[in-house]
Amino acid sequence: MAKSVIITCAVTGAIHTPTMSEYLPITPNEVAESAIAAAEAGASILHLHARNGDGSPTPSADAFMEFLPRIKQSTDAVVNITTGGGLGMTLEERCEGALRANPEMTSLNMGSMNFGLFPILDKPYNWKHKWEPEYIEMTRDFIFRNTFKDIEWILKELGENHGVRFEFECYDMGHLYNLAHFVDRGLVKPPFFVQTIFGILGGIGADIENLTHMRRIANKLFGEENYEWSILAAGRHQMNFVTTGAILGGNVRVGLEDSLYIGKGELAKSNAEQVTKIRRIIENLSLDVATPAEARKRLALKGGDQVSF
Ligand code: KMH
Ligand code: ZN
């Protein structure tokens, strides 16, 4: 029998900036409301970043604490806090929110890469804030650092010391082998959650051949029964890729962190709109959408009562 599909919603991220969409949640109130609506629409995991008042990404634990308690009070969805943070932050900064909040899940980026957002500058945006084009331009010469030492530090500090389990973000084939390295050393134990990511410049491209190849290699490295596979794709590839992934037995991630659109040339007005769309597609494929309780069980999470917010 087909497993139900776990929908993750990545609510705001640190890639898109306020000028790109008026619907991008920025303030604690907007992040909380958007996350809660996404959970009501069917997301069982909420992947969260925090922003300053001008929309720039912030690592501040206090900023996370402005919306986390409200999300917890209003929904049973699993809270997953970024450790990727925003481009340009140190590793310690990137983990501030997660270390304070002690959530059930955090992201864990599985390799270093030149995270290239600069092609966005070709679009004729009339920037609202000076930091926006500077942030995007900086990525031409920026390594998003996730060394073996960094990854091991997060596995120890958050995994061992706080009972956090991870969304292992794999942007390229080599990142699967990096994860296999930690599995082989016994530092990552099943069942683990592998988020395969397509279409970030600097990582693997959004070609369907890559989707099936990532799946094939992940099965070979980990054994299909030992991990939960999830798919996300950047920008216009989002819905096609996650739909294909669901058909192939995967879980899906949507949200305004990954794409600002709901259709060709049409901005999504909310995270819930994207969740509703993929939920409808999943149900039309005669698949079920996982509840937060199912997600917790399948990912062996510690439980929503074991967090510090
Ligand atoms: N913010 C980007 C650098 C994560 O949340 O861990 C990538 C990212 C991954 O968002
Ligand atoms: Zn993120």
PDB file of C-alpha atoms and ligand atoms in Angstrom:
ATOM      1  CA  MET A   1       0.000   0.000   0.000  1.00  0.00           C
ATOM      2  CA  ALA A   2       1.311   3.487  -0.855  1.00  0.00           C
ATOM      3  CA  LYS A   3       2.532   5.504   2.119  1.00  0.00           C
ATOM      4  CA  SER A   4       0.884   8.833   2.778  1.00  0.00           C
ATOM      5  CA  VAL A   5       2.717  11.905   1.520  1.00  0.00           C
ATOM      6  CA  ILE A   6       4.360  14.216   4.063  1.00  0.00           C
ATOM      7  CA  ILE A   7       3.965  17.846   2.957  1.00  0.00           C
ATOM      8  CA  THR A   8       6.617  20.242   4.238  1.00  0.00           C
ATOM      9  CA  CYS A   9       5.996  23.948   3.816  1.00  0.00           C
ATOM     10  CA  ALA A  10       9.041  26.266   3.826  1.00  0.00           C
ATOM     11  CA  VAL A  11       7.364  29.492   4.806  1.00  0.00           C
ATOM     12  CA  THR A  12       9.800  32.325   4.043  1.00  0.00           C
ATOM     13  CA  GLY A  13      13.449  31.184   3.727  1.00  0.00           C
ATOM     14  CA  ALA A  14      16.386  33.435   3.001  1.00  0.00           C
ATOM     15  CA  ILE A  15      16.541  33.410  -0.784  1.00  0.00           C
ATOM     16  CA  HIS A  16      13.647  35.603  -1.838  1.00  0.00           C
ATOM     17  CA  THR A  17      13.491  39.260  -0.835  1.00  0.00           C
ATOM     18  CA  PRO A  18      10.554  41.622  -0.175  1.00  0.00           C
ATOM     19  CA  THR A  19      10.664  43.335  -3.583  1.00  0.00           C
ATOM     20  CA  MET A  20      10.184  39.998  -5.356  1.00  0.00           C
ATOM     21  CA  SER A  21       6.752  39.415  -3.824  1.00  0.00           C
ATOM     22  CA  GLU A  22       4.489  41.457  -1.596  1.00  0.00           C
ATOM     23  CA  TYR A  23       3.156  38.133  -0.268  1.00  0.00           C
ATOM     24  CA  LEU A  24       6.466  36.977   1.257  1.00  0.00           C
ATOM     25  CA  PRO A  25       5.977  36.742   5.053  1.00  0.00           C
ATOM     26  CA  ILE A  26       8.393  39.055   6.852  1.00  0.00           C
ATOM     27  CA  THR A  27       7.171  40.101  10.311  1.00  0.00           C
ATOM     28  CA  PRO A  28       6.729  37.599  13.167  1.00  0.00           C
ATOM     29  CA  ASN A  29       2.979  38.015  12.813  1.00  0.00           C
ATOM     30  CA  GLU A  30       3.093  37.296   9.074  1.00  0.00           C
ATOM     31  CA  VAL A  31       5.363  34.265   9.520  1.00  0.00           C
ATOM     32  CA  ALA A  32       3.104  32.874  12.259  1.00  0.00           C
ATOM     33  CA  GLU A  33      -0.133  33.417  10.343  1.00  0.00           C
ATOM     34  CA  SER A  34       1.272  32.055   7.104  1.00  0.00           C
ATOM     35  CA  ALA A  35       2.710  28.981   8.826  1.00  0.00           C
ATOM     36  CA  ILE A  36      -0.528  28.272  10.689  1.00  0.00           C
ATOM     37  CA  ALA A  37      -2.581  28.583   7.489  1.00  0.00           C
ATOM     38  CA  ALA A  38      -0.138  26.259   5.687  1.00  0.00           C
ATOM     39  CA  ALA A  39      -0.580  23.668   8.444  1.00  0.00           C
ATOM     40  CA  GLU A  40      -4.367  24.000   8.242  1.00  0.00           C
ATOM     41  CA  ALA A  41      -4.114  23.429   4.483  1.00  0.00           C
ATOM     42  CA  GLY A  42      -2.238  20.143   5.005  1.00  0.00           C
ATOM     43  CA  ALA A  43       1.440  20.750   5.753  1.00  0.00           C
ATOM     44  CA  SER A  44       2.629  18.471   8.549  1.00  0.00           C
ATOM     45  CA  ILE A  45       6.121  20.018   8.749  1.00  0.00           C
ATOM     46  CA  LEU A  46       6.837  23.771   8.845  1.00  0.00           C
ATOM     47  CA  HIS A  47      10.382  24.761   7.807  1.00  0.00           C
ATOM     48  CA  LEU A  48      11.104  28.174   9.314  1.00  0.00           C
ATOM     49  CA  HIS A  49      13.524  31.090   8.983  1.00  0.00           C
ATOM     50  CA  ALA A  50      13.333  34.534  10.627  1.00  0.00           C
ATOM     51  CA  ARG A  51      13.659  38.011   9.118  1.00  0.00           C
ATOM     52  CA  ASN A  52      14.323  41.555  10.296  1.00  0.00           C
ATOM     53  CA  GLY A  53      11.794  44.351   9.773  1.00  0.00           C
ATOM     54  CA  ASP A  54      13.373  45.233   6.406  1.00  0.00           C
ATOM     55  CA  GLY A  55      13.021  41.613   5.280  1.00  0.00           C
ATOM     56  CA  SER A  56      16.695  40.716   5.568  1.00  0.00           C
ATOM     57  CA  PRO A  57      17.367  37.262   7.067  1.00  0.00           C
ATOM     58  CA  THR A  58      18.272  37.207  10.768  1.00  0.00           C
ATOM     59  CA  PRO A  59      19.774  34.442  12.893  1.00  0.00           C
ATOM     60  CA  SER A  60      18.480  36.004  16.115  1.00  0.00           C
ATOM     61  CA  ALA A  61      16.982  33.459  18.493  1.00  0.00           C
ATOM     62  CA  ASP A  62      14.804  36.247  19.909  1.00  0.00           C
ATOM     63  CA  ALA A  63      13.358  36.771  16.428  1.00  0.00           C
ATOM     64  CA  PHE A  64      12.440  33.074  16.174  1.00  0.00           C
ATOM     65  CA  MET A  65      10.883  33.224  19.621  1.00  0.00           C
ATOM     66  CA  GLU A  66       8.546  35.958  18.442  1.00  0.00           C
ATOM     67  CA  PHE A  67       6.623  33.502  16.283  1.00  0.00           C
ATOM     68  CA  LEU A  68       7.402  29.962  17.521  1.00  0.00           C
ATOM     69  CA  PRO A  69       5.142  29.911  20.624  1.00  0.00           C
ATOM     70  CA  ARG A  70       2.201  31.170  18.603  1.00  0.00           C
ATOM     71  CA  ILE A  71       2.692  28.512  15.928  1.00  0.00           C
ATOM     72  CA  LYS A  72       2.894  25.831  18.607  1.00  0.00           C
ATOM     73  CA  GLN A  73      -0.286  27.034  20.290  1.00  0.00           C
ATOM     74  CA  SER A  74      -2.250  27.042  17.043  1.00  0.00           C
ATOM     75  CA  THR A  75      -1.115  23.909  15.231  1.00  0.00           C
ATOM     76  CA  ASP A  76       0.133  20.389  15.808  1.00  0.00           C
ATOM     77  CA  ALA A  77       2.509  20.564  12.806  1.00  0.00           C
ATOM     78  CA  VAL A  78       6.170  19.688  13.330  1.00  0.00           C
ATOM     79  CA  VAL A  79       8.414  22.748  13.630  1.00  0.00           C
ATOM     80  CA  ASN A  80      11.637  22.483  11.644  1.00  0.00           C
ATOM     81  CA  ILE A  81      14.113  25.344  12.116  1.00  0.00           C
ATOM     82  CA  THR A  82      16.775  26.217   9.569  1.00  0.00           C
ATOM     83  CA  THR A  83      20.468  25.753  10.294  1.00  0.00           C
ATOM     84  CA  GLY A  84      21.252  27.157   6.834  1.00  0.00           C
ATOM     85  CA  GLY A  85      20.104  30.572   8.009  1.00  0.00           C
ATOM     86  CA  GLY A  86      20.880  33.335   5.541  1.00  0.00           C
ATOM     87  CA  LEU A  87      23.804  33.605   3.156  1.00  0.00           C
ATOM     88  CA  GLY A  88      26.772  35.237   4.867  1.00  0.00           C
ATOM     89  CA  MET A  89      26.018  34.099   8.442  1.00  0.00           C
ATOM     90  CA  THR A  90      28.561  32.065  10.446  1.00  0.00           C
ATOM     91  CA  LEU A  91      27.703  28.512  11.442  1.00  0.00           C
ATOM     92  CA  GLU A  92      27.195  29.550  15.066  1.00  0.00           C
ATOM     93  CA  GLU A  93      24.819  32.325  14.003  1.00  0.00           C
ATOM     94  CA  ARG A  94      22.928  29.954  11.727  1.00  0.00           C
ATOM     95  CA  CYS A  95      22.241  27.638  14.669  1.00  0.00           C
ATOM     96  CA  GLU A  96      21.213  30.284  17.240  1.00  0.00           C
ATOM     97  CA  GLY A  97      17.481  29.863  16.731  1.00  0.00           C
ATOM     98  CA  ALA A  98      17.617  26.081  16.737  1.00  0.00           C
ATOM     99  CA  LEU A  99      19.811  25.887  19.839  1.00  0.00           C
ATOM    100  CA  ARG A 100      17.405  28.122  21.787  1.00  0.00           C
ATOM    101  CA  ALA A 101      14.197  26.525  20.532  1.00  0.00           C
ATOM    102  CA  ASN A 102      15.300  22.890  20.769  1.00  0.00           C
ATOM    103  CA  PRO A 103      12.816  21.862  18.052  1.00  0.00           C
ATOM    104  CA  GLU A 104      11.843  18.410  16.835  1.00  0.00           C
ATOM    105  CA  MET A 105      13.644  18.986  13.531  1.00  0.00           C
ATOM    106  CA  THR A 106      16.176  21.266  11.902  1.00  0.00           C
ATOM    107  CA  SER A 107      17.578  21.429   8.412  1.00  0.00           C
ATOM    108  CA  LEU A 108      21.118  20.149   7.843  1.00  0.00           C
ATOM    109  CA  ASN A 109      22.811  21.112   4.590  1.00  0.00           C
ATOM    110  CA  MET A 110      24.995  18.271   3.368  1.00  0.00           C
ATOM    111  CA  GLY A 111      27.723  20.031   1.420  1.00  0.00           C
ATOM    112  CA  SER A 112      29.429  23.279   0.521  1.00  0.00           C
ATOM    113  CA  MET A 113      28.471  25.060  -2.658  1.00  0.00           C
ATOM    114  CA  ASN A 114      28.573  28.374  -4.502  1.00  0.00           C
ATOM    115  CA  PHE A 115      24.898  29.125  -3.825  1.00  0.00           C
ATOM    116  CA  GLY A 116      24.283  31.270  -6.900  1.00  0.00           C
ATOM    117  CA  LEU A 117      21.302  33.608  -6.726  1.00  0.00           C
ATOM    118  CA  PHE A 118      22.873  36.361  -8.882  1.00  0.00           C
ATOM    119  CA  PRO A 119      20.963  35.550 -12.139  1.00  0.00           C
ATOM    120  CA  ILE A 120      17.941  37.082 -10.362  1.00  0.00           C
ATOM    121  CA  LEU A 121      19.635  40.462 -10.933  1.00  0.00           C
ATOM    122  CA  ASP A 122      18.810  40.150 -14.655  1.00  0.00           C
ATOM    123  CA  LYS A 123      15.145  40.777 -13.777  1.00  0.00           C
ATOM    124  CA  PRO A 124      14.091  44.444 -13.789  1.00  0.00           C
ATOM    125  CA  TYR A 125      13.197  44.786 -10.122  1.00  0.00           C
ATOM    126  CA  ASN A 126      12.780  48.225  -8.596  1.00  0.00           C
ATOM    127  CA  TRP A 127      14.421  47.325  -5.277  1.00  0.00           C
ATOM    128  CA  LYS A 128      12.717  48.533  -2.109  1.00  0.00           C
ATOM    129  CA  HIS A 129      15.796  48.037   0.093  1.00  0.00           C
ATOM    130  CA  LYS A 130      19.486  48.566  -0.580  1.00  0.00           C
ATOM    131  CA  TRP A 131      20.399  45.241   1.050  1.00  0.00           C
ATOM    132  CA  GLU A 132      18.417  43.213  -1.496  1.00  0.00           C
ATOM    133  CA  PRO A 133      20.552  43.603  -4.670  1.00  0.00           C
ATOM    134  CA  GLU A 134      23.726  43.562  -2.537  1.00  0.00           C
ATOM    135  CA  TYR A 135      22.714  40.249  -0.955  1.00  0.00           C
ATOM    136  CA  ILE A 136      21.899  38.702  -4.326  1.00  0.00           C
ATOM    137  CA  GLU A 137      25.096  40.043  -5.968  1.00  0.00           C
ATOM    138  CA  MET A 138      27.242  38.698  -3.118  1.00  0.00           C
ATOM    139  CA  THR A 139      26.320  35.126  -4.104  1.00  0.00           C
ATOM    140  CA  ARG A 140      28.474  35.376  -7.271  1.00  0.00           C
ATOM    141  CA  ASP A 141      31.488  34.855  -5.014  1.00  0.00           C
ATOM    142  CA  PHE A 142      30.040  33.145  -1.934  1.00  0.00           C
ATOM    143  CA  ILE A 143      30.540  29.627  -0.668  1.00  0.00           C
ATOM    144  CA  PHE A 144      27.647  28.319   1.422  1.00  0.00           C
ATOM    145  CA  ARG A 145      29.899  26.504   3.836  1.00  0.00           C
ATOM    146  CA  ASN A 146      28.932  23.086   5.181  1.00  0.00           C
ATOM    147  CA  THR A 147      32.179  21.205   5.767  1.00  0.00           C
ATOM    148  CA  PHE A 148      32.390  17.725   7.285  1.00  0.00           C
ATOM    149  CA  LYS A 149      33.446  19.416  10.538  1.00  0.00           C
ATOM    150  CA  ASP A 150      30.442  21.768  10.425  1.00  0.00           C
ATOM    151  CA  ILE A 151      28.031  18.911   9.757  1.00  0.00           C
ATOM    152  CA  GLU A 152      29.518  16.832  12.564  1.00  0.00           C
ATOM    153  CA  TRP A 153      29.198  19.809  14.940  1.00  0.00           C
ATOM    154  CA  ILE A 154      25.482  20.155  14.167  1.00  0.00           C
ATOM    155  CA  LEU A 155      24.917  16.402  14.476  1.00  0.00           C
ATOM    156  CA  LYS A 156      26.489  16.535  17.936  1.00  0.00           C
ATOM    157  CA  GLU A 157      25.131  19.841  19.284  1.00  0.00           C
ATOM    158  CA  LEU A 158      21.599  19.515  17.999  1.00  0.00           C
ATOM    159  CA  GLY A 159      21.251  15.801  17.306  1.00  0.00           C
ATOM    160  CA  GLU A 160      23.006  14.208  20.277  1.00  0.00           C
ATOM    161  CA  ASN A 161      22.543  16.988  22.831  1.00  0.00           C
ATOM    162  CA  HIS A 162      19.006  18.097  21.970  1.00  0.00           C
ATOM    163  CA  GLY A 163      17.390  15.021  20.388  1.00  0.00           C
ATOM    164  CA  VAL A 164      16.790  16.960  17.171  1.00  0.00           C
ATOM    165  CA  ARG A 165      16.293  14.974  13.954  1.00  0.00           C
ATOM    166  CA  PHE A 166      17.173  16.390  10.591  1.00  0.00           C
ATOM    167  CA  GLU A 167      15.933  17.369   7.178  1.00  0.00           C
ATOM    168  CA  PHE A 168      19.136  16.418   5.301  1.00  0.00           C
ATOM    169  CA  GLU A 169      19.267  18.927   2.456  1.00  0.00           C
ATOM    170  CA  CYS A 170      21.039  17.414  -0.567  1.00  0.00           C
ATOM    171  CA  TYR A 171      21.562  19.830  -3.475  1.00  0.00           C
ATOM    172  CA  ASP A 172      23.700  17.502  -5.535  1.00  0.00           C
ATOM    173  CA  MET A 173      24.675  13.877  -5.942  1.00  0.00           C
ATOM    174  CA  GLY A 174      27.828  14.301  -3.842  1.00  0.00           C
ATOM    175  CA  HIS A 175      25.723  15.407  -0.879  1.00  0.00           C
ATOM    176  CA  LEU A 176      24.082  11.958  -0.803  1.00  0.00           C
ATOM    177  CA  TYR A 177      27.555  10.422  -0.517  1.00  0.00           C
ATOM    178  CA  ASN A 178      28.420  12.893   2.256  1.00  0.00           C
ATOM    179  CA  LEU A 179      25.311  11.745   4.122  1.00  0.00           C
ATOM    180  CA  ALA A 180      26.253   8.093   3.501  1.00  0.00           C
ATOM    181  CA  HIS A 181      29.632   8.864   5.103  1.00  0.00           C
ATOM    182  CA  PHE A 182      27.900   9.926   8.333  1.00  0.00           C
ATOM    183  CA  VAL A 183      25.516   6.964   8.164  1.00  0.00           C
ATOM    184  CA  ASP A 184      28.495   4.600   7.766  1.00  0.00           C
ATOM    185  CA  ARG A 185      30.152   6.172  10.828  1.00  0.00           C
ATOM    186  CA  GLY A 186      26.967   5.621  12.845  1.00  0.00           C
ATOM    187  CA  LEU A 187      26.410   9.359  13.395  1.00  0.00           C
ATOM    188  CA  VAL A 188      23.117   9.319  11.456  1.00  0.00           C
ATOM    189  CA  LYS A 189      20.628   6.586  12.172  1.00  0.00           C
ATOM    190  CA  PRO A 190      17.480   5.534  10.316  1.00  0.00           C
ATOM    191  CA  PRO A 191      14.780   6.494   9.729  1.00  0.00           C
ATOM    192  CA  PHE A 192      16.174   9.702   8.271  1.00  0.00           C
ATOM    193  CA  PHE A 193      14.635  12.370   6.073  1.00  0.00           C
ATOM    194  CA  VAL A 194      16.450  13.110   2.810  1.00  0.00           C
ATOM    195  CA  GLN A 195      15.394  16.332   1.096  1.00  0.00           C
ATOM    196  CA  THR A 196      16.631  16.228  -2.504  1.00  0.00           C
ATOM    197  CA  ILE A 197      16.833  19.718  -4.007  1.00  0.00           C
ATOM    198  CA  PHE A 198      16.817  20.606  -7.688  1.00  0.00           C
ATOM    199  CA  GLY A 199      17.439  23.799  -9.600  1.00  0.00           C
ATOM    200  CA  ILE A 200      19.651  25.875  -7.296  1.00  0.00           C
ATOM    201  CA  LEU A 201      22.540  27.279  -9.365  1.00  0.00           C
ATOM    202  CA  GLY A 202      25.627  25.625  -7.896  1.00  0.00           C
ATOM    203  CA  GLY A 203      23.706  22.388  -7.285  1.00  0.00           C
ATOM    204  CA  ILE A 204      22.106  19.766  -9.498  1.00  0.00           C
ATOM    205  CA  GLY A 205      19.822  21.051 -12.256  1.00  0.00           C
ATOM    206  CA  ALA A 206      16.060  20.622 -12.494  1.00  0.00           C
ATOM    207  CA  ASP A 207      15.988  17.761 -15.010  1.00  0.00           C
ATOM    208  CA  ILE A 208      13.708  14.842 -14.301  1.00  0.00           C
ATOM    209  CA  GLU A 209      16.558  12.443 -15.132  1.00  0.00           C
ATOM    210  CA  ASN A 210      18.342  13.873 -12.077  1.00  0.00           C
ATOM    211  CA  LEU A 211      15.294  13.212  -9.893  1.00  0.00           C
ATOM    212  CA  THR A 212      15.217   9.517 -10.749  1.00  0.00           C
ATOM    213  CA  HIS A 213      19.004   9.273 -10.527  1.00  0.00           C
ATOM    214  CA  MET A 214      19.098  10.867  -7.058  1.00  0.00           C
ATOM    215  CA  ARG A 215      16.413   8.401  -5.947  1.00  0.00           C
ATOM    216  CA  ARG A 216      18.282   5.434  -7.420  1.00  0.00           C
ATOM    217  CA  ILE A 217      21.573   6.385  -5.754  1.00  0.00           C
ATOM    218  CA  ALA A 218      19.863   7.179  -2.430  1.00  0.00           C
ATOM    219  CA  ASN A 219      18.227   3.731  -2.485  1.00  0.00           C
ATOM    220  CA  LYS A 220      21.572   2.139  -3.204  1.00  0.00           C
ATOM    221  CA  LEU A 221      23.420   4.053  -0.478  1.00  0.00           C
ATOM    222  CA  PHE A 222      20.817   3.918   2.291  1.00  0.00           C
ATOM    223  CA  GLY A 223      18.322   1.137   1.432  1.00  0.00           C
ATOM    224  CA  GLU A 224      14.807   2.269   0.552  1.00  0.00           C
ATOM    225  CA  GLU A 225      13.416   1.076   3.890  1.00  0.00           C
ATOM    226  CA  ASN A 226      15.841   3.202   5.942  1.00  0.00           C
ATOM    227  CA  TYR A 227      14.925   6.689   4.840  1.00  0.00           C
ATOM    228  CA  GLU A 228      12.044   8.966   3.891  1.00  0.00           C
ATOM    229  CA  TRP A 229      12.579  10.684   0.566  1.00  0.00           C
ATOM    230  CA  SER A 230      11.346  14.230  -0.047  1.00  0.00           C
ATOM    231  CA  ILE A 231      11.613  16.488  -3.073  1.00  0.00           C
ATOM    232  CA  LEU A 232      11.819  20.227  -3.601  1.00  0.00           C
ATOM    233  CA  ALA A 233      12.627  22.241  -6.688  1.00  0.00           C
ATOM    234  CA  ALA A 234      13.377  25.927  -7.047  1.00  0.00           C
ATOM    235  CA  GLY A 235      11.204  28.421  -8.883  1.00  0.00           C
ATOM    236  CA  ARG A 236       9.118  27.358 -11.855  1.00  0.00           C
ATOM    237  CA  HIS A 237      10.123  23.701 -11.442  1.00  0.00           C
ATOM    238  CA  GLN A 238       8.494  23.442  -8.013  1.00  0.00           C
ATOM    239  CA  MET A 239       5.088  21.873  -8.718  1.00  0.00           C
ATOM    240  CA  ASN A 240       6.219  19.628 -11.602  1.00  0.00           C
ATOM    241  CA  PHE A 241       9.033  18.160  -9.589  1.00  0.00           C
ATOM    242  CA  VAL A 242       7.127  17.578  -6.385  1.00  0.00           C
ATOM    243  CA  THR A 243       4.256  16.032  -8.318  1.00  0.00           C
ATOM    244  CA  THR A 244       6.645  13.647 -10.083  1.00  0.00           C
ATOM    245  CA  GLY A 245       8.280  12.898  -6.760  1.00  0.00           C
ATOM    246  CA  ALA A 246       4.918  12.056  -5.161  1.00  0.00           C
ATOM    247  CA  ILE A 247       4.082   9.715  -8.048  1.00  0.00           C
ATOM    248  CA  LEU A 248       7.432   7.986  -7.509  1.00  0.00           C
ATOM    249  CA  GLY A 249       6.670   7.436  -3.813  1.00  0.00           C
ATOM    250  CA  GLY A 250       8.283  10.530  -2.330  1.00  0.00           C
ATOM    251  CA  ASN A 251       7.235  13.240   0.096  1.00  0.00           C
ATOM    252  CA  VAL A 252       7.052  16.861  -1.012  1.00  0.00           C
ATOM    253  CA  ARG A 253       8.132  20.340   0.035  1.00  0.00           C
ATOM    254  CA  VAL A 254       6.482  23.520  -1.174  1.00  0.00           C
ATOM    255  CA  GLY A 255       6.405  27.068   0.170  1.00  0.00           C
ATOM    256  CA  LEU A 256       7.508  30.586  -0.672  1.00  0.00           C
ATOM    257  CA  GLU A 257      11.112  29.814   0.342  1.00  0.00           C
ATOM    258  CA  ASP A 258      11.382  27.645  -2.762  1.00  0.00           C
ATOM    259  CA  SER A 259       9.071  29.390  -5.251  1.00  0.00           C
ATOM    260  CA  LEU A 260       7.060  32.599  -5.192  1.00  0.00           C
ATOM    261  CA  TYR A 261       4.644  31.381  -7.866  1.00  0.00           C
ATOM    262  CA  ILE A 262       1.413  29.406  -8.009  1.00  0.00           C
ATOM    263  CA  GLY A 263       1.334  29.185 -11.817  1.00  0.00           C
ATOM    264  CA  LYS A 264       3.000  30.600 -14.882  1.00  0.00           C
ATOM    265  CA  GLY A 265       3.650  34.316 -14.224  1.00  0.00           C
ATOM    266  CA  GLU A 266       1.278  34.334 -11.240  1.00  0.00           C
ATOM    267  CA  LEU A 267       2.579  35.042  -7.749  1.00  0.00           C
ATOM    268  CA  ALA A 268       1.281  32.802  -4.964  1.00  0.00           C
ATOM    269  CA  LYS A 269      -0.726  34.884  -2.515  1.00  0.00           C
ATOM    270  CA  SER A 270       0.192  32.653   0.420  1.00  0.00           C
ATOM    271  CA  ASN A 271       1.990  29.508   1.472  1.00  0.00           C
ATOM    272  CA  ALA A 272      -1.399  27.895   2.045  1.00  0.00           C
ATOM    273  CA  GLU A 273      -2.222  28.385  -1.626  1.00  0.00           C
ATOM    274  CA  GLN A 274       0.755  26.258  -2.659  1.00  0.00           C
ATOM    275  CA  VAL A 275      -0.013  23.632   0.009  1.00  0.00           C
ATOM    276  CA  THR A 276      -3.635  23.476  -1.134  1.00  0.00           C
ATOM    277  CA  LYS A 277      -2.544  23.025  -4.738  1.00  0.00           C
ATOM    278  CA  ILE A 278      -0.170  20.141  -4.028  1.00  0.00           C
ATOM    279  CA  ARG A 279      -2.648  18.596  -1.616  1.00  0.00           C
ATOM    280  CA  ARG A 280      -5.280  18.551  -4.359  1.00  0.00           C
ATOM    281  CA  ILE A 281      -2.825  16.999  -6.808  1.00  0.00           C
ATOM    282  CA  ILE A 282      -1.821  14.325  -4.288  1.00  0.00           C
ATOM    283  CA  GLU A 283      -5.453  13.457  -3.536  1.00  0.00           C
ATOM    284  CA  ASN A 284      -6.302  13.398  -7.242  1.00  0.00           C
ATOM    285  CA  LEU A 285      -3.536  10.803  -7.607  1.00  0.00           C
ATOM    286  CA  SER A 286      -5.428   8.702  -5.006  1.00  0.00           C
ATOM    287  CA  LEU A 287      -2.663   9.238  -2.470  1.00  0.00           C
ATOM    288  CA  ASP A 288      -3.189  10.343   1.128  1.00  0.00           C
ATOM    289  CA  VAL A 289      -1.646  13.352   2.826  1.00  0.00           C
ATOM    290  CA  ALA A 290       0.216  12.520   6.062  1.00  0.00           C
ATOM    291  CA  THR A 291      -0.947  13.968   9.373  1.00  0.00           C
ATOM    292  CA  PRO A 292       1.613  15.471  11.790  1.00  0.00           C
ATOM    293  CA  ALA A 293       1.241  12.320  13.926  1.00  0.00           C
ATOM    294  CA  GLU A 294       2.130  10.132  10.941  1.00  0.00           C
ATOM    295  CA  ALA A 295       5.114  12.337  10.099  1.00  0.00           C
ATOM    296  CA  ARG A 296       6.332  12.154  13.718  1.00  0.00           C
ATOM    297  CA  LYS A 297       6.059   8.374  13.752  1.00  0.00           C
ATOM    298  CA  ARG A 298       7.756   7.816  10.398  1.00  0.00           C
ATOM    299  CA  LEU A 299      10.608  10.214  11.197  1.00  0.00           C
ATOM    300  CA  ALA A 300      10.972   9.056  14.832  1.00  0.00           C
ATOM    301  CA  LEU A 301      10.649  12.580  16.212  1.00  0.00           C
ATOM    302  CA  LYS A 302      10.839  13.293  19.933  1.00  0.00           C
ATOM    303  CA  GLY A 303       7.402  14.962  20.093  1.00  0.00           C
ATOM    304  CA  GLY A 304       5.955  18.451  20.161  1.00  0.00           C
ATOM    305  CA  ASP A 305       6.024  18.491  23.979  1.00  0.00           C
ATOM    306  CA  GLN A 306       9.833  18.142  24.060  1.00  0.00           C
ATOM    307  CA  VAL A 307      10.674  21.552  22.588  1.00  0.00           C
ATOM    308  CA  SER A 308      11.702  24.787  24.364  1.00  0.00           C
ATOM    309  CA  PHE A 309       9.160  27.275  23.071  1.00  0.00           C
TER     310      PHE A 309
HETATM  311  N1  KMH B   1      19.015  29.775   3.223  1.00  0.00           N
HETATM  312  C1  KMH B   1      19.770  29.091   2.271  1.00  0.00           C
HETATM  313  C2  KMH B   1      21.207  29.352   2.446  1.00  0.00           C
HETATM  314  C3  KMH B   1      18.207  25.729   5.068  1.00  0.00           C
HETATM  315  O1  KMH B   1      17.221  26.290   5.461  1.00  0.00           O
HETATM  316  O2  KMH B   1      18.912  25.053   5.780  1.00  0.00           O
HETATM  317  C4  KMH B   1      19.477  27.616   2.162  1.00  0.00           C
HETATM  318  C5  KMH B   1      18.458  27.105   3.065  1.00  0.00           C
HETATM  319  C6  KMH B   1      18.679  25.825   3.642  1.00  0.00           C
HETATM  320  O3  KMH B   1      17.459  27.703   3.301  1.00  0.00           O
HETATM  321 ZN    ZN B   2      15.466  27.014   4.538  1.00  0.00          ZN
END
